[in-house]
Amino acid sequence: MALSNETRCFVQHFRDVFRQPTLERTRQRFVERETKYWKAQSDLEEQRLAIGAAPNDFRLDNAWYDIWSDIDPATVERFFPFQWLLYPVHIRHLKADAHLVPWHQDAAYVALMPRRHERLITCFVPLEHDPTETSTLEFARGDIPLLQHGRSNGHGAAIEDHAFPDLIRFDLSFGDALVFGDLTPHRTVAGRGGDIERRSFEFRLVQPCHALPGKDYFDLATRKFVRTDD
């Protein structure tokens, strides 16, 4: 069943989305490339590293999209009508408490961008073999509008002075993903045993009608990179 186009507050646990051999090769590439490319080239990238986010040289690798190349066609259709993935992917390697992201809605980060997509969804993909033991995402349930955000400990957008009464987190397996809307409040929390270290991808997906001119995307329908006209 395809994703609903009627709400921006939702979260779904997609099981066995990615084939484990492909995901394992991608994880190995991640580990191998960190030594060379996980380095800041500017003050802005220094700030990104301080919160566990990857610098651009690490993100600009087409191979990170290989995990989408061999997923089942029926699974691909579950993402529709959000079939274009933004390039490059957002990547994290969390290691410390300072890397835990506070409560926020992705729409608040979109609002900070000079060029903004009208709407997007996020596909969170942990790269650890047992995601239940590492930091993960926790979500607030309910139909929630865009809340007030401000900067917090290096993070560009954090929800201010708001308590959520109904929370949920998921026990993921290697190959699973979490898919959620841009108004879904969420934060990063330590694993069941208190561990934090985690490598992960956060793919943003849009409908082709909301694509920005001159930007690169990966089309799930064709499994190829595309660029819209300037």
Short mmCIF file of N, CA and C in Angstrom, two decimals, residues 70-196:
data_model
loop_
_atom_site.label_atom_id
_atom_site.label_comp_id
_atom_site.label_asym_id
_atom_site.label_seq_id
_atom_site.Cartn_x
_atom_site.Cartn_y
_atom_site.Cartn_z
N ASP A 70 18.29 -2.86 -5.60
CA ASP A 70 17.77 -4.23 -5.71
C ASP A 70 16.62 -4.52 -4.73
N ILE A 71 15.94 -3.49 -4.26
CA ILE A 71 14.80 -3.76 -3.40
C ILE A 71 13.61 -4.19 -4.25
N ASP A 72 12.70 -4.89 -3.64
CA ASP A 72 11.56 -5.47 -4.35
C ASP A 72 10.68 -4.38 -4.95
N PRO A 73 10.23 -4.53 -6.20
CA PRO A 73 9.36 -3.52 -6.83
C PRO A 73 8.10 -3.21 -6.01
N ALA A 74 7.55 -4.21 -5.37
CA ALA A 74 6.36 -3.98 -4.55
C ALA A 74 6.68 -3.07 -3.36
N THR A 75 7.89 -3.21 -2.84
CA THR A 75 8.32 -2.34 -1.75
C THR A 75 8.52 -0.92 -2.24
N VAL A 76 9.10 -0.77 -3.42
CA VAL A 76 9.27 0.57 -4.00
C VAL A 76 7.94 1.29 -4.08
N GLU A 77 6.91 0.59 -4.51
CA GLU A 77 5.60 1.21 -4.69
C GLU A 77 5.02 1.71 -3.37
N ARG A 78 5.48 1.16 -2.27
CA ARG A 78 4.97 1.61 -0.97
C ARG A 78 5.38 3.05 -0.66
N PHE A 79 6.45 3.52 -1.31
CA PHE A 79 6.90 4.89 -1.09
C PHE A 79 6.12 5.92 -1.93
N PHE A 80 5.50 5.45 -2.99
CA PHE A 80 4.83 6.38 -3.89
C PHE A 80 3.67 7.08 -3.17
N PRO A 81 3.39 8.35 -3.53
CA PRO A 81 3.91 9.12 -4.67
C PRO A 81 5.26 9.82 -4.42
N PHE A 82 5.91 9.51 -3.28
CA PHE A 82 7.22 10.11 -2.97
C PHE A 82 8.30 9.23 -3.58
N GLN A 83 8.62 9.46 -4.84
CA GLN A 83 9.51 8.53 -5.55
C GLN A 83 10.87 9.12 -5.89
N TRP A 84 11.11 10.40 -5.58
CA TRP A 84 12.41 11.00 -5.85
C TRP A 84 13.14 11.26 -4.55
N LEU A 85 14.34 10.68 -4.43
CA LEU A 85 15.18 10.88 -3.26
C LEU A 85 16.11 12.06 -3.50
N LEU A 86 16.24 12.93 -2.50
CA LEU A 86 17.15 14.06 -2.62
C LEU A 86 18.60 13.56 -2.64
N TYR A 87 19.42 14.25 -3.39
CA TYR A 87 20.87 13.99 -3.42
C TYR A 87 21.58 15.27 -2.97
N PRO A 88 22.56 15.15 -2.05
CA PRO A 88 23.06 13.93 -1.42
C PRO A 88 22.23 13.54 -0.20
N VAL A 89 22.43 12.32 0.28
CA VAL A 89 21.73 11.82 1.45
C VAL A 89 22.33 12.43 2.71
N HIS A 90 21.50 12.57 3.74
CA HIS A 90 21.98 13.03 5.04
C HIS A 90 22.51 11.82 5.80
N ILE A 91 23.73 11.93 6.33
CA ILE A 91 24.42 10.80 6.94
C ILE A 91 24.87 11.17 8.35
N ARG A 92 24.76 10.21 9.26
CA ARG A 92 25.21 10.44 10.63
C ARG A 92 26.07 9.28 11.13
N HIS A 93 27.03 9.64 11.97
CA HIS A 93 27.73 8.66 12.80
C HIS A 93 27.73 9.23 14.20
N LEU A 94 26.82 8.74 15.02
CA LEU A 94 26.66 9.24 16.38
C LEU A 94 27.56 8.46 17.32
N LYS A 95 28.21 9.19 18.23
CA LYS A 95 29.14 8.55 19.17
C LYS A 95 28.99 9.06 20.60
N ALA A 96 28.39 10.24 20.79
CA ALA A 96 28.39 10.87 22.10
C ALA A 96 27.03 11.50 22.39
N ASP A 97 26.81 11.84 23.66
CA ASP A 97 25.54 12.46 24.06
C ASP A 97 25.24 13.71 23.25
N ALA A 98 26.29 14.48 22.91
CA ALA A 98 26.10 15.73 22.17
C ALA A 98 25.55 15.48 20.77
N HIS A 99 25.64 14.24 20.29
CA HIS A 99 25.15 13.91 18.95
C HIS A 99 23.66 13.57 18.94
N LEU A 100 23.06 13.38 20.12
CA LEU A 100 21.64 13.05 20.18
C LEU A 100 20.81 14.27 19.79
N VAL A 101 19.98 14.11 18.80
CA VAL A 101 19.23 15.24 18.25
C VAL A 101 17.98 15.48 19.08
N PRO A 102 17.73 16.72 19.53
CA PRO A 102 16.55 17.01 20.35
C PRO A 102 15.26 16.96 19.53
N TRP A 103 14.13 17.06 20.22
CA TRP A 103 12.84 17.05 19.55
C TRP A 103 12.79 18.09 18.44
N HIS A 104 12.30 17.68 17.27
CA HIS A 104 12.15 18.60 16.15
C HIS A 104 11.21 17.99 15.13
N GLN A 105 10.81 18.82 14.18
CA GLN A 105 10.07 18.39 13.00
C GLN A 105 10.91 18.74 11.78
N ASP A 106 11.00 17.84 10.82
CA ASP A 106 11.86 18.09 9.66
C ASP A 106 11.43 19.34 8.89
N ALA A 107 10.14 19.66 8.94
CA ALA A 107 9.67 20.86 8.24
C ALA A 107 10.35 22.13 8.77
N ALA A 108 10.77 22.11 10.03
CA ALA A 108 11.46 23.27 10.60
C ALA A 108 12.84 23.43 9.99
N TYR A 109 13.52 22.33 9.68
CA TYR A 109 14.81 22.40 9.00
C TYR A 109 14.64 22.84 7.55
N VAL A 110 13.59 22.35 6.91
CA VAL A 110 13.31 22.78 5.54
C VAL A 110 13.12 24.30 5.49
N ALA A 111 12.47 24.85 6.51
CA ALA A 111 12.21 26.29 6.55
C ALA A 111 13.49 27.11 6.64
N LEU A 112 14.60 26.48 7.06
CA LEU A 112 15.88 27.19 7.16
C LEU A 112 16.64 27.21 5.83
N MET A 113 16.20 26.41 4.87
CA MET A 113 16.90 26.29 3.60
C MET A 113 16.61 27.48 2.69
N PRO A 114 17.61 27.93 1.92
CA PRO A 114 17.36 29.03 0.97
C PRO A 114 16.40 28.62 -0.15
N ARG A 115 16.42 27.31 -0.52
CA ARG A 115 15.48 26.78 -1.50
C ARG A 115 14.73 25.63 -0.83
N ARG A 116 13.42 25.73 -0.80
CA ARG A 116 12.64 24.83 0.05
C ARG A 116 11.71 23.95 -0.76
N HIS A 117 11.71 22.66 -0.42
CA HIS A 117 10.71 21.76 -0.97
C HIS A 117 9.38 21.99 -0.25
N GLU A 118 8.32 21.91 -1.00
CA GLU A 118 7.00 22.15 -0.43
C GLU A 118 6.66 21.11 0.63
N ARG A 119 7.07 19.88 0.38
CA ARG A 119 6.78 18.79 1.31
C ARG A 119 7.74 17.65 1.05
N LEU A 120 8.13 16.95 2.10
CA LEU A 120 8.99 15.78 1.95
C LEU A 120 8.68 14.77 3.04
N ILE A 121 9.19 13.56 2.86
CA ILE A 121 9.16 12.54 3.91
C ILE A 121 10.59 12.07 4.11
N THR A 122 10.83 11.37 5.22
CA THR A 122 12.16 10.87 5.55
C THR A 122 12.14 9.36 5.68
N CYS A 123 13.19 8.72 5.16
CA CYS A 123 13.39 7.29 5.33
C CYS A 123 14.69 7.10 6.12
N PHE A 124 14.55 6.68 7.37
CA PHE A 124 15.68 6.47 8.27
C PHE A 124 16.17 5.04 8.16
N VAL A 125 17.47 4.87 7.84
CA VAL A 125 18.04 3.55 7.62
C VAL A 125 19.25 3.36 8.53
N PRO A 126 19.13 2.58 9.61
CA PRO A 126 20.30 2.30 10.45
C PRO A 126 21.23 1.31 9.76
N LEU A 127 22.53 1.48 9.93
CA LEU A 127 23.51 0.62 9.28
C LEU A 127 24.19 -0.35 10.25
N GLU A 128 23.71 -0.39 11.48
CA GLU A 128 24.29 -1.30 12.46
C GLU A 128 23.57 -2.65 12.40
N HIS A 129 24.29 -3.71 12.75
CA HIS A 129 23.73 -5.06 12.61
C HIS A 129 22.58 -5.32 13.58
N ASP A 130 22.62 -4.70 14.75
CA ASP A 130 21.53 -4.83 15.71
C ASP A 130 21.08 -3.44 16.14
N PRO A 131 20.17 -2.83 15.38
CA PRO A 131 19.77 -1.45 15.67
C PRO A 131 19.10 -1.27 17.03
N THR A 132 18.61 -2.35 17.65
CA THR A 132 17.98 -2.20 18.96
C THR A 132 19.01 -1.83 20.03
N GLU A 133 20.27 -2.12 19.78
CA GLU A 133 21.32 -1.86 20.77
C GLU A 133 21.96 -0.49 20.60
N THR A 134 21.61 0.24 19.55
CA THR A 134 22.23 1.53 19.27
C THR A 134 21.19 2.64 19.38
N SER A 135 21.64 3.89 19.29
CA SER A 135 20.70 5.00 19.34
C SER A 135 19.70 4.89 18.20
N THR A 136 18.49 5.36 18.48
CA THR A 136 17.41 5.24 17.51
C THR A 136 16.53 6.48 17.60
N LEU A 137 15.41 6.45 16.90
CA LEU A 137 14.49 7.58 16.90
C LEU A 137 13.27 7.28 17.76
N GLU A 138 12.81 8.29 18.45
CA GLU A 138 11.57 8.22 19.21
C GLU A 138 10.62 9.27 18.64
N PHE A 139 9.34 8.93 18.56
CA PHE A 139 8.36 9.78 17.89
C PHE A 139 7.22 10.15 18.83
N ALA A 140 6.64 11.33 18.58
CA ALA A 140 5.40 11.73 19.23
C ALA A 140 4.24 11.41 18.30
N ARG A 141 3.20 10.82 18.84
CA ARG A 141 2.05 10.45 18.03
C ARG A 141 0.97 11.52 18.12
N GLY A 142 0.21 11.63 17.04
CA GLY A 142 -0.88 12.60 17.01
C GLY A 142 -0.77 13.52 15.82
N ASP A 143 -1.83 14.28 15.57
CA ASP A 143 -1.86 15.25 14.48
C ASP A 143 -1.36 16.57 15.02
N ILE A 144 -0.11 16.91 14.72
CA ILE A 144 0.56 18.04 15.36
C ILE A 144 0.98 19.06 14.31
N PRO A 145 0.65 20.35 14.49
CA PRO A 145 1.06 21.37 13.53
C PRO A 145 2.54 21.70 13.70
N LEU A 146 3.06 22.54 12.83
CA LEU A 146 4.45 22.98 12.95
C LEU A 146 4.59 23.82 14.22
N LEU A 147 5.50 23.41 15.09
CA LEU A 147 5.70 24.06 16.38
C LEU A 147 6.87 25.04 16.31
N GLN A 148 6.99 25.85 17.36
CA GLN A 148 8.08 26.82 17.45
C GLN A 148 9.41 26.08 17.67
N HIS A 149 10.42 26.44 16.87
CA HIS A 149 11.75 25.84 16.98
C HIS A 149 12.79 26.93 17.21
N GLY A 150 13.91 26.52 17.81
CA GLY A 150 15.06 27.41 17.98
C GLY A 150 16.33 26.59 18.00
N ARG A 151 17.48 27.24 17.93
CA ARG A 151 18.76 26.53 17.97
C ARG A 151 19.00 25.97 19.36
N SER A 152 19.68 24.80 19.40
CA SER A 152 19.95 24.17 20.69
C SER A 152 21.20 23.32 20.59
N ASN A 153 22.26 23.72 21.30
CA ASN A 153 23.50 22.93 21.40
C ASN A 153 24.04 22.51 20.04
N GLY A 154 24.05 23.43 19.09
CA GLY A 154 24.59 23.15 17.77
C GLY A 154 23.59 22.63 16.77
N HIS A 155 22.41 22.25 17.23
CA HIS A 155 21.36 21.76 16.32
C HIS A 155 20.52 22.95 15.85
N GLY A 156 20.28 23.00 14.55
CA GLY A 156 19.67 24.18 13.96
C GLY A 156 18.23 24.42 14.30
N ALA A 157 17.49 23.37 14.68
CA ALA A 157 16.07 23.52 14.98
C ALA A 157 15.67 22.51 16.04
N ALA A 158 15.20 23.01 17.17
CA ALA A 158 14.74 22.16 18.26
C ALA A 158 13.43 22.73 18.80
N ILE A 159 12.49 21.86 19.10
CA ILE A 159 11.19 22.30 19.62
C ILE A 159 11.37 22.86 21.02
N GLU A 160 10.76 24.01 21.25
CA GLU A 160 10.92 24.71 22.51
C GLU A 160 9.69 24.51 23.40
N ASP A 161 9.93 24.12 24.65
CA ASP A 161 8.90 24.11 25.69
C ASP A 161 7.62 23.40 25.27
N HIS A 162 7.76 22.13 24.92
CA HIS A 162 6.57 21.36 24.55
C HIS A 162 6.75 19.93 25.03
N ALA A 163 5.74 19.41 25.73
CA ALA A 163 5.77 18.03 26.21
C ALA A 163 4.81 17.18 25.38
N PHE A 164 5.25 16.00 25.00
CA PHE A 164 4.43 15.10 24.19
C PHE A 164 3.96 13.93 25.06
N PRO A 165 2.65 13.73 25.18
CA PRO A 165 2.14 12.69 26.09
C PRO A 165 2.17 11.29 25.52
N ASP A 166 2.21 11.15 24.20
CA ASP A 166 2.08 9.83 23.57
C ASP A 166 3.29 9.57 22.69
N LEU A 167 4.21 8.72 23.17
CA LEU A 167 5.47 8.48 22.48
C LEU A 167 5.56 7.03 21.99
N ILE A 168 6.36 6.84 20.94
CA ILE A 168 6.56 5.49 20.42
C ILE A 168 7.96 5.37 19.84
N ARG A 169 8.58 4.21 20.03
CA ARG A 169 9.83 3.87 19.35
C ARG A 169 9.70 2.43 18.84
N PHE A 170 10.56 2.07 17.91
CA PHE A 170 10.44 0.80 17.22
C PHE A 170 11.72 -0.02 17.40
N ASP A 171 11.55 -1.34 17.49
CA ASP A 171 12.69 -2.24 17.51
C ASP A 171 12.98 -2.67 16.07
N LEU A 172 14.08 -2.16 15.54
CA LEU A 172 14.42 -2.41 14.14
C LEU A 172 15.39 -3.55 13.98
N SER A 173 15.37 -4.17 12.82
CA SER A 173 16.35 -5.17 12.43
C SER A 173 17.18 -4.64 11.28
N PHE A 174 18.32 -5.27 11.04
CA PHE A 174 19.20 -4.89 9.93
C PHE A 174 18.45 -5.11 8.62
N GLY A 175 18.23 -4.02 7.88
CA GLY A 175 17.44 -4.08 6.65
C GLY A 175 16.11 -3.37 6.76
N ASP A 176 15.72 -2.99 7.99
CA ASP A 176 14.47 -2.25 8.21
C ASP A 176 14.68 -0.76 8.00
N ALA A 177 13.57 -0.03 7.93
CA ALA A 177 13.60 1.42 7.82
C ALA A 177 12.40 2.01 8.53
N LEU A 178 12.52 3.26 8.93
CA LEU A 178 11.40 4.03 9.45
C LEU A 178 11.10 5.15 8.48
N VAL A 179 9.84 5.30 8.12
CA VAL A 179 9.42 6.31 7.17
C VAL A 179 8.42 7.23 7.87
N PHE A 180 8.65 8.55 7.80
CA PHE A 180 7.78 9.45 8.56
C PHE A 180 7.64 10.80 7.85
N GLY A 181 6.59 11.51 8.24
CA GLY A 181 6.26 12.78 7.62
C GLY A 181 7.03 13.94 8.19
N ASP A 182 7.01 15.07 7.48
CA ASP A 182 7.85 16.21 7.87
C ASP A 182 7.28 17.02 9.04
N LEU A 183 6.07 16.70 9.50
CA LEU A 183 5.53 17.33 10.70
C LEU A 183 5.53 16.38 11.90
N THR A 184 6.10 15.19 11.74
CA THR A 184 6.14 14.22 12.83
C THR A 184 7.26 14.58 13.81
N PRO A 185 6.94 14.97 15.05
CA PRO A 185 8.00 15.29 16.00
C PRO A 185 8.80 14.02 16.34
N HIS A 186 10.11 14.16 16.39
CA HIS A 186 10.96 13.03 16.73
C HIS A 186 12.27 13.52 17.33
N ARG A 187 12.95 12.62 18.00
CA ARG A 187 14.25 12.93 18.60
C ARG A 187 15.10 11.66 18.58
N THR A 188 16.39 11.81 18.87
CA THR A 188 17.29 10.66 18.95
C THR A 188 17.47 10.28 20.41
N VAL A 189 17.36 8.98 20.68
CA VAL A 189 17.53 8.47 22.04
C VAL A 189 18.52 7.31 22.02
N ALA A 190 19.14 7.05 23.16
CA ALA A 190 20.09 5.94 23.27
C ALA A 190 19.36 4.61 23.12
N GLY A 191 20.12 3.56 22.80
CA GLY A 191 19.54 2.24 22.64
C GLY A 191 19.03 1.67 23.96
N ARG A 192 18.44 0.50 23.89
CA ARG A 192 17.83 -0.12 25.08
C ARG A 192 18.83 -0.25 26.22
N GLY A 193 20.09 -0.52 25.87
CA GLY A 193 21.11 -0.68 26.90
C GLY A 193 21.92 0.57 27.19
N GLY A 194 21.53 1.68 26.57
CA GLY A 194 22.23 2.94 26.80
C GLY A 194 23.29 3.28 25.79
N ASP A 195 23.53 2.40 24.80
CA ASP A 195 24.55 2.68 23.79
C ASP A 195 24.08 3.75 22.81
N ILE A 196 25.02 4.51 22.29
CA ILE A 196 24.71 5.61 21.37
C ILE A 196 25.26 5.36 19.98
#
